[in-house]
Amino acid sequence: MNPSVLNPLLKASALACALALQACAVTEPVSPAPVELPARWDATAVSGPEQPISRDWWLGFGSPALVGLLDEAQAGSADLRIAIERMRQADIALQQAGVSRLPAVGASLSTSGGQTDAPGTPSVSRESTSAGLSISYELDLWGRIAAGVRAGEASFVASQHDWRTARLTLLTGVANNYFLWLNLNERLGIARQNLETAERVLRVVEARQRNGVATALEVSQQRAAVLSARTALIPLELQQRQAASALALLLGRVPQGYVPAAGEFAQLAVPTLSPGLPATLLTRRPDLASAEAQLAAADANVAAARAALLPTVSLSASGGLGTSALLSLADPTRSVSLGLSLAQSIFDGGRQRLQIRSTQSQRVVLIENYGKAIRTALKEVDDGLGNLARSQQQEALQRELVAQARRSLELAELRYREGSGDLLSVLDAQRTLFSALDALSTQKLARLSAALDLYKALGGDWVDAPAVS
């Protein structure tokens, strides 16, 4: 090759290598975790060694119907399908960023023919055929393209964690709504038993009135109690219908006419969860992992924006064949060219520097959001541990209260039948038992919900994100 062509290329390459030493100036430092994590949870909770949550943790509730609902929800949830599509979009963006690392290759082929006629001169035929190949490649001296790829990789990782967050939210949502439906079903049963008790007492009062023992006032009071018991059924039936329709939406079903599988609310067990140590939240909770990945993407975006201020260096090469024959490259004329270009923006009105400031500001926002998310996660776990412990204590006390209320009603009814007691004592004992039974069912639901909240606060069971293509 002609030395007059090589020497300028070598000099330009040496200049580019010298400028490459400045590449470290565009690397943005990795953002540290902005929150100092505590060594243990509050004194209200006992922190033991870290134990991974089982992938089939929900089996601890002892409800086969719940397992079927969770499987159906994962297959039919629109939220999970949307999360998968967002993963696919992030993967496509990553592939687009990676393509920038490859050279651009172009080919051309042209042929033309014509005839020129001029007055007083013979006709002249003109024919030509040419083919060419060109290659161009941008040297990523400042790491701009590499930073874009790193940002794409981090964004894809964040989308995988977002899918896990959506799945965790779906599983706990389905379980909560199913438990609520079972709870309302049990509370309806309690309310119907209360109605049966009120009607039974009413029959006793009416019989006593016929025998001249009870007064019309006592009959009226007991009839009012019966009507009150019937009225209490209406809001419970409405709430149960709403819980079933909410569950249907999570399953991807049409809510009209949907009725969940029956089950015994009282037989549901509450699994035991190990909270581990606070530091494990950073690796367990998918929302925190997603925030960290987004922060890594922001770091790479800042580096790419700063690198855009520096010159772009590109290599190019092209070759061609040409001949004066039509549709033929016989005995062609060859041409080859090599080039190195250095481009630098002189004036853009400050657009690129404003872009750097914008990406830096976005990075600061992500750092603050990350710290806020960590503090929120710590609070949620502490709240979940405390709620689970307190709800267990309250449920135990409520069971004792129910036992005493049931005994009081039995004694009050017995005394009233024997004529040594009054109706007001029976009515009061009846209301007390109904309230105690209803509160016990509600307290059991609170304990189940506390277990689900703790499961969600701890990050759930991590599974591999689905593959996208």
Short mmCIF file of C-alpha atoms in Angstrom, two decimals:
data_model
loop_
_atom_site.label_atom_id
_atom_site.label_comp_id
_atom_site.label_asym_id
_atom_site.label_seq_id
_atom_site.Cartn_x
_atom_site.Cartn_y
_atom_site.Cartn_z
CA MET A 1 0.00 0.00 0.00
CA ASN A 2 1.17 3.54 -0.69
CA PRO A 3 3.12 4.96 2.32
CA SER A 4 1.52 8.34 1.68
CA VAL A 5 -1.79 6.75 2.68
CA LEU A 6 -0.48 4.84 5.70
CA ASN A 7 1.46 7.61 7.40
CA PRO A 8 -1.55 9.90 8.04
CA LEU A 9 -3.50 6.90 9.32
CA LEU A 10 -0.76 5.93 11.73
CA LYS A 11 -0.45 9.47 13.02
CA ALA A 12 -4.18 9.75 13.51
CA SER A 13 -4.25 6.40 15.31
CA ALA A 14 -1.49 7.51 17.65
CA LEU A 15 -3.43 10.68 18.42
CA ALA A 16 -6.55 8.64 19.13
CA CYS A 17 -4.66 6.35 21.49
CA ALA A 18 -3.31 9.35 23.36
CA LEU A 19 -6.75 10.78 23.75
CA ALA A 20 -7.98 7.39 25.00
CA LEU A 21 -6.04 7.94 28.20
CA GLN A 22 -8.71 10.44 29.15
CA ALA A 23 -11.40 7.75 29.07
CA CYS A 24 -11.30 7.31 32.82
CA ALA A 25 -12.64 10.84 33.15
CA VAL A 26 -16.06 9.76 31.90
CA THR A 27 -16.56 6.84 34.30
CA GLU A 28 -19.21 7.58 36.91
CA PRO A 29 -18.58 6.02 40.35
CA VAL A 30 -20.94 3.28 41.40
CA SER A 31 -23.54 4.57 43.84
CA PRO A 32 -23.22 3.07 47.32
CA ALA A 33 -26.15 1.92 49.44
CA PRO A 34 -27.43 5.15 51.06
CA VAL A 35 -28.84 3.49 54.21
CA GLU A 36 -26.98 1.95 57.12
CA LEU A 37 -28.82 -1.25 57.91
CA PRO A 38 -29.49 -2.28 61.53
CA ALA A 39 -27.85 -5.38 62.92
CA ARG A 40 -31.15 -6.95 64.03
CA TRP A 41 -34.87 -6.37 64.18
CA ASP A 42 -36.71 -4.72 67.06
CA ALA A 43 -36.86 -6.42 70.44
CA THR A 44 -40.48 -7.39 69.77
CA ALA A 45 -39.28 -9.98 67.27
CA VAL A 46 -36.82 -12.81 67.72
CA SER A 47 -34.21 -12.83 64.98
CA GLY A 48 -32.79 -16.21 64.20
CA PRO A 49 -30.44 -17.52 61.53
CA GLU A 50 -31.40 -16.89 57.93
CA GLN A 51 -33.54 -19.63 56.45
CA PRO A 52 -34.60 -19.38 52.81
CA ILE A 53 -38.33 -19.25 52.23
CA SER A 54 -39.56 -22.39 50.53
CA ARG A 55 -40.87 -21.99 47.00
CA ASP A 56 -44.07 -23.76 48.07
CA TRP A 57 -44.38 -21.80 51.29
CA TRP A 58 -48.14 -21.38 50.86
CA LEU A 59 -48.60 -25.12 51.40
CA GLY A 60 -48.20 -24.30 55.10
CA PHE A 61 -51.74 -22.89 55.10
CA GLY A 62 -53.08 -26.41 54.56
CA SER A 63 -55.46 -25.38 51.77
CA PRO A 64 -55.36 -27.36 48.49
CA ALA A 65 -57.92 -24.93 47.05
CA LEU A 66 -55.47 -22.05 47.61
CA VAL A 67 -52.73 -23.90 45.74
CA GLY A 68 -55.04 -24.33 42.76
CA LEU A 69 -55.98 -20.66 42.82
CA LEU A 70 -52.33 -19.57 42.87
CA ASP A 71 -51.52 -21.80 39.91
CA GLU A 72 -54.50 -20.43 38.00
CA ALA A 73 -53.54 -16.85 38.80
CA GLN A 74 -49.99 -17.29 37.53
CA ALA A 75 -51.32 -18.72 34.29
CA GLY A 76 -54.09 -16.17 33.73
CA SER A 77 -52.82 -12.90 35.23
CA ALA A 78 -52.63 -9.97 32.81
CA ASP A 79 -50.17 -8.23 35.16
CA LEU A 80 -47.65 -11.06 34.77
CA ARG A 81 -48.04 -11.06 30.99
CA ILE A 82 -47.45 -7.30 30.94
CA ALA A 83 -44.34 -7.73 33.10
CA ILE A 84 -43.03 -10.37 30.66
CA GLU A 85 -43.57 -8.02 27.72
CA ARG A 86 -41.64 -5.31 29.56
CA MET A 87 -38.83 -7.80 30.01
CA ARG A 88 -38.94 -8.48 26.28
CA GLN A 89 -38.81 -4.74 25.55
CA ALA A 90 -35.78 -4.34 27.83
CA ASP A 91 -34.09 -7.29 26.11
CA ILE A 92 -34.70 -5.74 22.69
CA ALA A 93 -33.24 -2.42 23.90
CA LEU A 94 -30.18 -4.31 25.20
CA GLN A 95 -29.71 -6.00 21.82
CA GLN A 96 -30.00 -2.63 20.07
CA ALA A 97 -27.30 -1.20 22.32
CA GLY A 98 -25.05 -4.18 21.61
CA VAL A 99 -25.45 -3.78 17.84
CA SER A 100 -23.60 -0.44 18.11
CA ARG A 101 -20.43 -2.38 18.92
CA LEU A 102 -20.46 -4.06 15.51
CA PRO A 103 -19.21 -2.53 12.25
CA ALA A 104 -21.69 -1.32 9.65
CA VAL A 105 -21.36 -3.02 6.26
CA GLY A 106 -22.99 -1.79 3.07
CA ALA A 107 -23.01 -3.01 -0.52
CA SER A 108 -24.06 -1.33 -3.74
CA LEU A 109 -24.55 -2.41 -7.34
CA SER A 110 -25.55 -0.15 -10.21
CA THR A 111 -25.70 -0.33 -13.96
CA SER A 112 -26.80 2.24 -16.52
CA GLY A 113 -26.96 2.70 -20.24
CA GLY A 114 -27.97 5.49 -22.60
CA GLN A 115 -27.47 7.19 -25.92
CA THR A 116 -26.77 10.82 -26.69
CA ASP A 117 -27.91 12.36 -30.00
CA ALA A 118 -26.80 15.80 -31.12
CA PRO A 119 -27.62 17.59 -34.42
CA GLY A 120 -24.93 17.00 -37.00
CA THR A 121 -23.02 14.46 -34.91
CA PRO A 122 -23.22 10.68 -34.71
CA SER A 123 -24.99 9.04 -31.77
CA VAL A 124 -22.86 8.21 -28.68
CA SER A 125 -23.70 5.20 -26.49
CA ARG A 126 -22.78 5.32 -22.83
CA GLU A 127 -22.85 2.19 -20.67
CA SER A 128 -21.44 1.46 -17.20
CA THR A 129 -21.63 -1.08 -14.39
CA SER A 130 -20.21 -0.70 -10.89
CA ALA A 131 -20.20 -2.61 -7.58
CA GLY A 132 -19.00 -1.45 -4.19
CA LEU A 133 -18.54 -2.57 -0.58
CA SER A 134 -18.14 -0.22 2.37
CA ILE A 135 -17.35 -0.86 6.03
CA SER A 136 -17.46 1.66 8.87
CA TYR A 137 -16.68 1.17 12.55
CA GLU A 138 -16.78 3.58 15.46
CA LEU A 139 -13.93 3.20 17.95
CA ASP A 140 -15.43 3.27 21.44
CA LEU A 141 -12.42 5.07 22.95
CA TRP A 142 -14.37 6.86 25.66
CA GLY A 143 -16.68 3.98 26.61
CA ARG A 144 -19.89 5.63 25.40
CA ILE A 145 -21.14 2.53 23.60
CA ALA A 146 -20.00 0.24 26.41
CA ALA A 147 -21.84 2.47 28.94
CA GLY A 148 -24.98 2.18 26.84
CA VAL A 149 -24.68 -1.61 26.88
CA ARG A 150 -24.18 -1.59 30.66
CA ALA A 151 -27.28 0.58 31.04
CA GLY A 152 -29.24 -1.87 28.88
CA GLU A 153 -28.06 -4.85 30.90
CA ALA A 154 -29.01 -3.16 34.17
CA SER A 155 -32.42 -2.20 32.79
CA PHE A 156 -33.04 -5.79 31.72
CA VAL A 157 -32.10 -7.05 35.17
CA ALA A 158 -34.47 -4.47 36.68
CA SER A 159 -37.29 -5.74 34.46
CA GLN A 160 -36.70 -9.29 35.74
CA HIS A 161 -36.98 -8.07 39.32
CA ASP A 162 -40.14 -6.14 38.39
CA TRP A 163 -41.63 -9.42 37.17
CA ARG A 164 -40.81 -11.01 40.51
CA THR A 165 -42.43 -8.07 42.30
CA ALA A 166 -45.57 -8.44 40.18
CA ARG A 167 -45.68 -12.18 40.90
CA LEU A 168 -45.23 -11.64 44.64
CA THR A 169 -47.99 -9.02 44.67
CA LEU A 170 -50.27 -11.36 42.71
CA LEU A 171 -49.71 -14.36 45.02
CA THR A 172 -50.33 -12.40 48.21
CA GLY A 173 -53.31 -10.65 46.65
CA VAL A 174 -54.94 -13.94 45.65
CA ALA A 175 -54.32 -15.46 49.09
CA ASN A 176 -55.64 -12.38 50.90
CA ASN A 177 -58.82 -12.24 48.85
CA TYR A 178 -59.44 -15.98 49.19
CA PHE A 179 -58.92 -15.81 52.96
CA LEU A 180 -61.29 -12.84 53.10
CA TRP A 181 -63.93 -14.79 51.15
CA LEU A 182 -63.59 -17.76 53.51
CA ASN A 183 -63.72 -15.44 56.50
CA LEU A 184 -66.92 -13.81 55.29
CA ASN A 185 -68.37 -17.23 54.62
CA GLU A 186 -67.64 -18.21 58.22
CA ARG A 187 -68.99 -14.93 59.57
CA LEU A 188 -72.18 -15.51 57.58
CA GLY A 189 -72.45 -18.92 59.23
CA ILE A 190 -72.02 -17.31 62.65
CA ALA A 191 -74.66 -14.71 61.80
CA ARG A 192 -77.08 -17.42 60.66
CA GLN A 193 -76.48 -19.35 63.89
CA ASN A 194 -77.17 -16.17 65.81
CA LEU A 195 -80.42 -15.80 63.87
CA GLU A 196 -81.38 -19.39 64.69
CA THR A 197 -80.65 -18.76 68.36
CA ALA A 198 -82.75 -15.59 68.34
CA GLU A 199 -85.64 -17.42 66.67
CA ARG A 200 -85.38 -20.27 69.19
CA VAL A 201 -85.52 -17.85 72.09
CA LEU A 202 -88.45 -16.09 70.41
CA ARG A 203 -90.37 -19.36 70.34
CA VAL A 204 -89.70 -19.82 74.06
CA VAL A 205 -90.89 -16.28 74.84
CA GLU A 206 -94.04 -16.69 72.75
CA ALA A 207 -94.76 -19.99 74.53
CA ARG A 208 -94.32 -18.30 77.90
CA GLN A 209 -96.65 -15.51 76.80
CA ARG A 210 -99.32 -18.01 75.85
CA ASN A 211 -99.01 -19.48 79.32
CA GLY A 212 -99.30 -16.03 80.82
CA VAL A 213 -95.74 -15.89 82.12
CA ALA A 214 -94.05 -13.56 79.60
CA THR A 215 -95.27 -10.10 78.74
CA ALA A 216 -95.94 -8.52 75.32
CA LEU A 217 -92.88 -6.31 75.88
CA GLU A 218 -90.63 -9.33 76.13
CA VAL A 219 -92.07 -10.75 72.91
CA SER A 220 -91.51 -7.41 71.14
CA GLN A 221 -87.93 -7.20 72.40
CA GLN A 222 -87.09 -10.68 71.15
CA ARG A 223 -88.73 -10.04 67.77
CA ALA A 224 -86.54 -6.96 67.44
CA ALA A 225 -83.51 -9.14 68.19
CA VAL A 226 -84.56 -11.54 65.41
CA LEU A 227 -84.93 -8.68 62.92
CA SER A 228 -81.51 -7.31 63.93
CA ALA A 229 -79.93 -10.73 63.34
CA ARG A 230 -81.51 -10.93 59.87
CA THR A 231 -80.33 -7.45 58.99
CA ALA A 232 -76.73 -8.36 59.91
CA LEU A 233 -76.67 -10.93 57.07
CA ILE A 234 -77.09 -8.36 54.28
CA PRO A 235 -73.74 -6.46 54.49
CA LEU A 236 -71.83 -9.71 54.98
CA GLU A 237 -73.37 -11.21 51.84
CA LEU A 238 -72.48 -8.05 49.89
CA GLN A 239 -68.87 -8.09 51.12
CA GLN A 240 -68.53 -11.75 50.22
CA ARG A 241 -69.75 -11.08 46.68
CA GLN A 242 -67.25 -8.24 46.32
CA ALA A 243 -64.42 -10.43 47.63
CA ALA A 244 -65.28 -13.12 45.07
CA SER A 245 -65.31 -10.63 42.18
CA ALA A 246 -61.96 -9.15 43.31
CA LEU A 247 -60.50 -12.64 43.39
CA ALA A 248 -61.87 -13.35 39.91
CA LEU A 249 -60.03 -10.32 38.51
CA LEU A 250 -56.73 -11.52 39.96
CA LEU A 251 -57.30 -14.92 38.36
CA GLY A 252 -58.02 -13.37 34.98
CA ARG A 253 -61.67 -14.43 35.09
CA VAL A 254 -64.87 -12.55 34.40
CA PRO A 255 -66.24 -11.59 37.85
CA GLN A 256 -69.91 -12.19 37.08
CA GLY A 257 -71.08 -15.49 38.53
CA TYR A 258 -67.71 -16.54 39.91
CA VAL A 259 -67.72 -18.46 43.20
CA PRO A 260 -64.41 -19.68 44.72
CA ALA A 261 -63.90 -23.23 45.84
CA ALA A 262 -65.35 -23.91 49.27
CA GLY A 263 -63.11 -24.46 52.25
CA GLU A 264 -63.06 -24.35 56.04
CA PHE A 265 -61.71 -21.05 57.29
CA ALA A 266 -61.20 -22.37 60.82
CA GLN A 267 -58.93 -25.15 59.53
CA LEU A 268 -56.42 -22.80 57.89
CA ALA A 269 -53.01 -22.94 59.54
CA VAL A 270 -50.52 -20.07 59.85
CA PRO A 271 -47.03 -20.99 58.60
CA THR A 272 -43.89 -19.99 60.48
CA LEU A 273 -41.48 -17.62 58.75
CA SER A 274 -37.87 -16.87 59.61
CA PRO A 275 -37.09 -13.14 59.22
CA GLY A 276 -33.33 -13.64 59.04
CA LEU A 277 -31.20 -10.50 59.31
CA PRO A 278 -32.00 -7.00 57.97
CA ALA A 279 -29.05 -7.10 55.57
CA THR A 280 -30.65 -9.96 53.63
CA LEU A 281 -33.48 -7.69 52.48
CA LEU A 282 -31.17 -6.09 49.90
CA THR A 283 -30.83 -9.43 48.15
CA ARG A 284 -34.27 -10.90 48.90
CA ARG A 285 -36.76 -8.18 48.06
CA PRO A 286 -37.29 -7.88 44.29
CA ASP A 287 -38.37 -4.23 44.50
CA LEU A 288 -35.07 -3.30 46.21
CA ALA A 289 -33.10 -5.34 43.68
CA SER A 290 -34.95 -3.56 40.88
CA ALA A 291 -34.19 -0.15 42.38
CA GLU A 292 -30.52 -1.08 42.66
CA ALA A 293 -30.43 -2.21 39.02
CA GLN A 294 -32.10 1.02 37.92
CA LEU A 295 -29.44 2.92 39.85
CA ALA A 296 -26.72 0.99 38.03
CA ALA A 297 -28.39 1.89 34.72
CA ALA A 298 -28.43 5.56 35.75
CA ASP A 299 -24.69 5.40 36.54
CA ALA A 300 -24.05 4.03 33.05
CA ASN A 301 -26.29 6.66 31.45
CA VAL A 302 -24.34 9.46 33.15
CA ALA A 303 -21.08 7.97 31.88
CA ALA A 304 -22.51 7.72 28.34
CA ALA A 305 -23.74 11.32 28.44
CA ARG A 306 -20.32 12.57 29.57
CA ALA A 307 -18.57 10.51 26.90
CA ALA A 308 -20.78 12.13 24.26
CA LEU A 309 -18.88 15.39 24.87
CA LEU A 310 -15.66 13.86 23.53
CA PRO A 311 -14.78 13.39 19.85
CA THR A 312 -16.00 10.35 17.97
CA VAL A 313 -13.38 8.37 16.09
CA SER A 314 -14.44 6.18 13.20
CA LEU A 315 -12.63 3.91 10.77
CA SER A 316 -13.93 3.38 7.27
CA ALA A 317 -12.93 1.30 4.27
CA SER A 318 -14.49 0.95 0.86
CA GLY A 319 -13.72 -0.83 -2.37
CA GLY A 320 -15.31 -0.88 -5.76
CA LEU A 321 -15.28 -2.34 -9.24
CA GLY A 322 -16.32 -0.43 -12.32
CA THR A 323 -16.51 -1.08 -16.05
CA SER A 324 -17.86 0.63 -19.12
CA ALA A 325 -19.79 -2.49 -20.13
CA LEU A 326 -23.48 -2.91 -19.42
CA LEU A 327 -24.40 -5.70 -16.95
CA SER A 328 -20.84 -6.96 -16.90
CA LEU A 329 -17.82 -6.53 -14.67
CA ALA A 330 -15.30 -7.98 -17.13
CA ASP A 331 -11.92 -6.27 -17.00
CA PRO A 332 -13.04 -3.84 -14.27
CA THR A 333 -11.37 -0.82 -12.82
CA ARG A 334 -10.65 -1.32 -9.09
CA SER A 335 -10.65 1.29 -6.35
CA VAL A 336 -9.83 0.99 -2.62
CA SER A 337 -9.96 3.64 0.08
CA LEU A 338 -9.25 3.72 3.82
CA GLY A 339 -10.13 6.49 6.19
CA LEU A 340 -10.08 7.60 9.80
CA SER A 341 -12.39 10.39 10.88
CA LEU A 342 -12.40 12.49 14.03
CA ALA A 343 -15.63 14.38 14.71
CA GLN A 344 -16.29 16.85 17.50
CA SER A 345 -19.31 19.03 18.13
CA ILE A 346 -18.22 22.68 18.28
CA PHE A 347 -21.49 24.34 19.29
CA ASP A 348 -24.83 22.75 20.14
CA GLY A 349 -26.29 25.41 22.41
CA GLY A 350 -25.33 23.44 25.52
CA ARG A 351 -27.62 20.54 24.61
CA GLN A 352 -25.14 17.81 25.56
CA ARG A 353 -24.15 19.41 28.85
CA LEU A 354 -27.81 19.84 29.74
CA GLN A 355 -28.27 16.15 28.97
CA ILE A 356 -25.49 15.34 31.46
CA ARG A 357 -27.15 17.48 34.12
CA SER A 358 -30.48 15.78 33.41
CA THR A 359 -29.05 12.25 33.78
CA GLN A 360 -27.20 13.27 36.94
CA SER A 361 -30.43 14.65 38.42
CA GLN A 362 -32.27 11.45 37.52
CA ARG A 363 -29.50 9.50 39.24
CA VAL A 364 -29.89 11.56 42.42
CA VAL A 365 -33.65 10.89 42.40
CA LEU A 366 -33.01 7.15 42.06
CA ILE A 367 -30.54 7.23 44.95
CA GLU A 368 -33.11 8.94 47.16
CA ASN A 369 -35.85 6.53 46.07
CA TYR A 370 -33.55 3.58 46.77
CA GLY A 371 -32.83 4.78 50.28
CA LYS A 372 -36.52 5.45 50.87
CA ALA A 373 -37.41 1.96 49.63
CA ILE A 374 -34.89 0.36 52.01
CA ARG A 375 -36.23 2.26 55.01
CA THR A 376 -39.79 1.36 54.02
CA ALA A 377 -38.84 -2.31 53.69
CA LEU A 378 -37.27 -2.32 57.16
CA LYS A 379 -40.45 -0.84 58.61
CA GLU A 380 -42.68 -3.32 56.80
CA VAL A 381 -40.76 -6.31 58.16
CA ASP A 382 -40.78 -4.96 61.70
CA ASP A 383 -44.51 -4.22 61.41
CA GLY A 384 -45.14 -7.68 59.99
CA LEU A 385 -43.25 -9.40 62.81
CA GLY A 386 -45.05 -7.34 65.45
CA ASN A 387 -48.49 -7.79 63.88
CA LEU A 388 -48.03 -11.54 63.56
CA ALA A 389 -46.99 -11.92 67.21
CA ARG A 390 -49.74 -9.66 68.56
CA SER A 391 -52.46 -11.20 66.40
CA GLN A 392 -51.54 -14.64 67.74
CA GLN A 393 -51.87 -13.40 71.32
CA GLN A 394 -55.17 -11.65 70.57
CA GLU A 395 -56.59 -14.74 68.89
CA ALA A 396 -55.76 -16.88 71.93
CA LEU A 397 -57.47 -14.38 74.27
CA GLN A 398 -60.46 -14.13 71.97
CA ARG A 399 -60.94 -17.90 72.05
CA GLU A 400 -61.17 -17.75 75.84
CA LEU A 401 -63.70 -14.94 75.55
CA VAL A 402 -65.83 -17.02 73.16
CA ALA A 403 -65.81 -19.96 75.58
CA GLN A 404 -66.99 -17.75 78.45
CA ALA A 405 -69.66 -16.04 76.31
CA ARG A 406 -71.06 -19.40 75.16
CA ARG A 407 -71.24 -20.62 78.77
CA SER A 408 -73.01 -17.40 79.80
CA LEU A 409 -75.67 -17.83 77.12
CA GLU A 410 -76.31 -21.43 78.10
CA LEU A 411 -76.82 -20.43 81.74
CA ALA A 412 -79.00 -17.44 80.86
CA GLU A 413 -81.29 -19.55 78.65
CA LEU A 414 -81.53 -22.24 81.32
CA ARG A 415 -82.46 -19.73 84.02
CA TYR A 416 -85.03 -18.10 81.73
CA ARG A 417 -86.73 -21.44 80.95
CA GLU A 418 -86.87 -22.26 84.63
CA GLY A 419 -88.38 -18.88 85.37
CA SER A 420 -85.56 -17.64 87.59
CA GLY A 421 -83.99 -15.34 84.99
CA ASP A 422 -85.12 -12.42 82.85
CA LEU A 423 -85.15 -11.98 79.10
CA LEU A 424 -82.71 -9.07 79.16
CA SER A 425 -79.99 -11.38 80.50
CA VAL A 426 -80.64 -13.78 77.63
CA LEU A 427 -80.53 -11.00 75.04
CA ASP A 428 -77.32 -9.59 76.47
CA ALA A 429 -75.65 -13.02 76.54
CA GLN A 430 -76.77 -13.68 72.99
CA ARG A 431 -75.30 -10.41 71.69
CA THR A 432 -72.07 -11.01 73.59
CA LEU A 433 -71.59 -14.47 72.10
CA PHE A 434 -72.34 -13.31 68.57
CA SER A 435 -69.88 -10.41 68.88
CA ALA A 436 -67.21 -12.68 70.36
CA LEU A 437 -67.55 -15.29 67.61
CA ASP A 438 -67.49 -12.62 64.91
CA ALA A 439 -64.44 -10.98 66.48
CA LEU A 440 -62.65 -14.34 66.69
CA SER A 441 -63.17 -14.94 62.98
CA THR A 442 -61.95 -11.43 62.19
CA GLN A 443 -58.91 -11.92 64.44
CA LYS A 444 -58.04 -15.16 62.64
CA LEU A 445 -58.18 -13.29 59.34
CA ALA A 446 -55.89 -10.60 60.78
CA ARG A 447 -53.36 -13.26 61.74
CA LEU A 448 -53.43 -14.82 58.27
CA SER A 449 -53.08 -11.41 56.66
CA ALA A 450 -50.15 -10.60 58.96
CA ALA A 451 -48.41 -13.79 57.81
CA LEU A 452 -48.95 -12.82 54.16
CA ASP A 453 -47.73 -9.28 54.79
CA LEU A 454 -44.59 -10.62 56.44
CA TYR A 455 -44.05 -13.04 53.56
CA LYS A 456 -44.30 -10.14 51.11
CA ALA A 457 -42.13 -7.84 53.24
CA LEU A 458 -39.38 -10.47 53.35
CA GLY A 459 -39.31 -10.69 49.57
CA GLY A 460 -41.30 -13.85 48.97
CA ASP A 461 -39.94 -16.96 47.32
CA TRP A 462 -37.56 -16.09 44.51
CA VAL A 463 -37.99 -18.04 41.31
CA ASP A 464 -36.21 -17.67 37.99
CA ALA A 465 -37.76 -15.10 35.70
CA PRO A 466 -39.22 -16.56 32.50
CA ALA A 467 -37.01 -16.51 29.43
CA VAL A 468 -37.86 -13.99 26.71
CA SER A 469 -37.04 -14.09 23.03
#
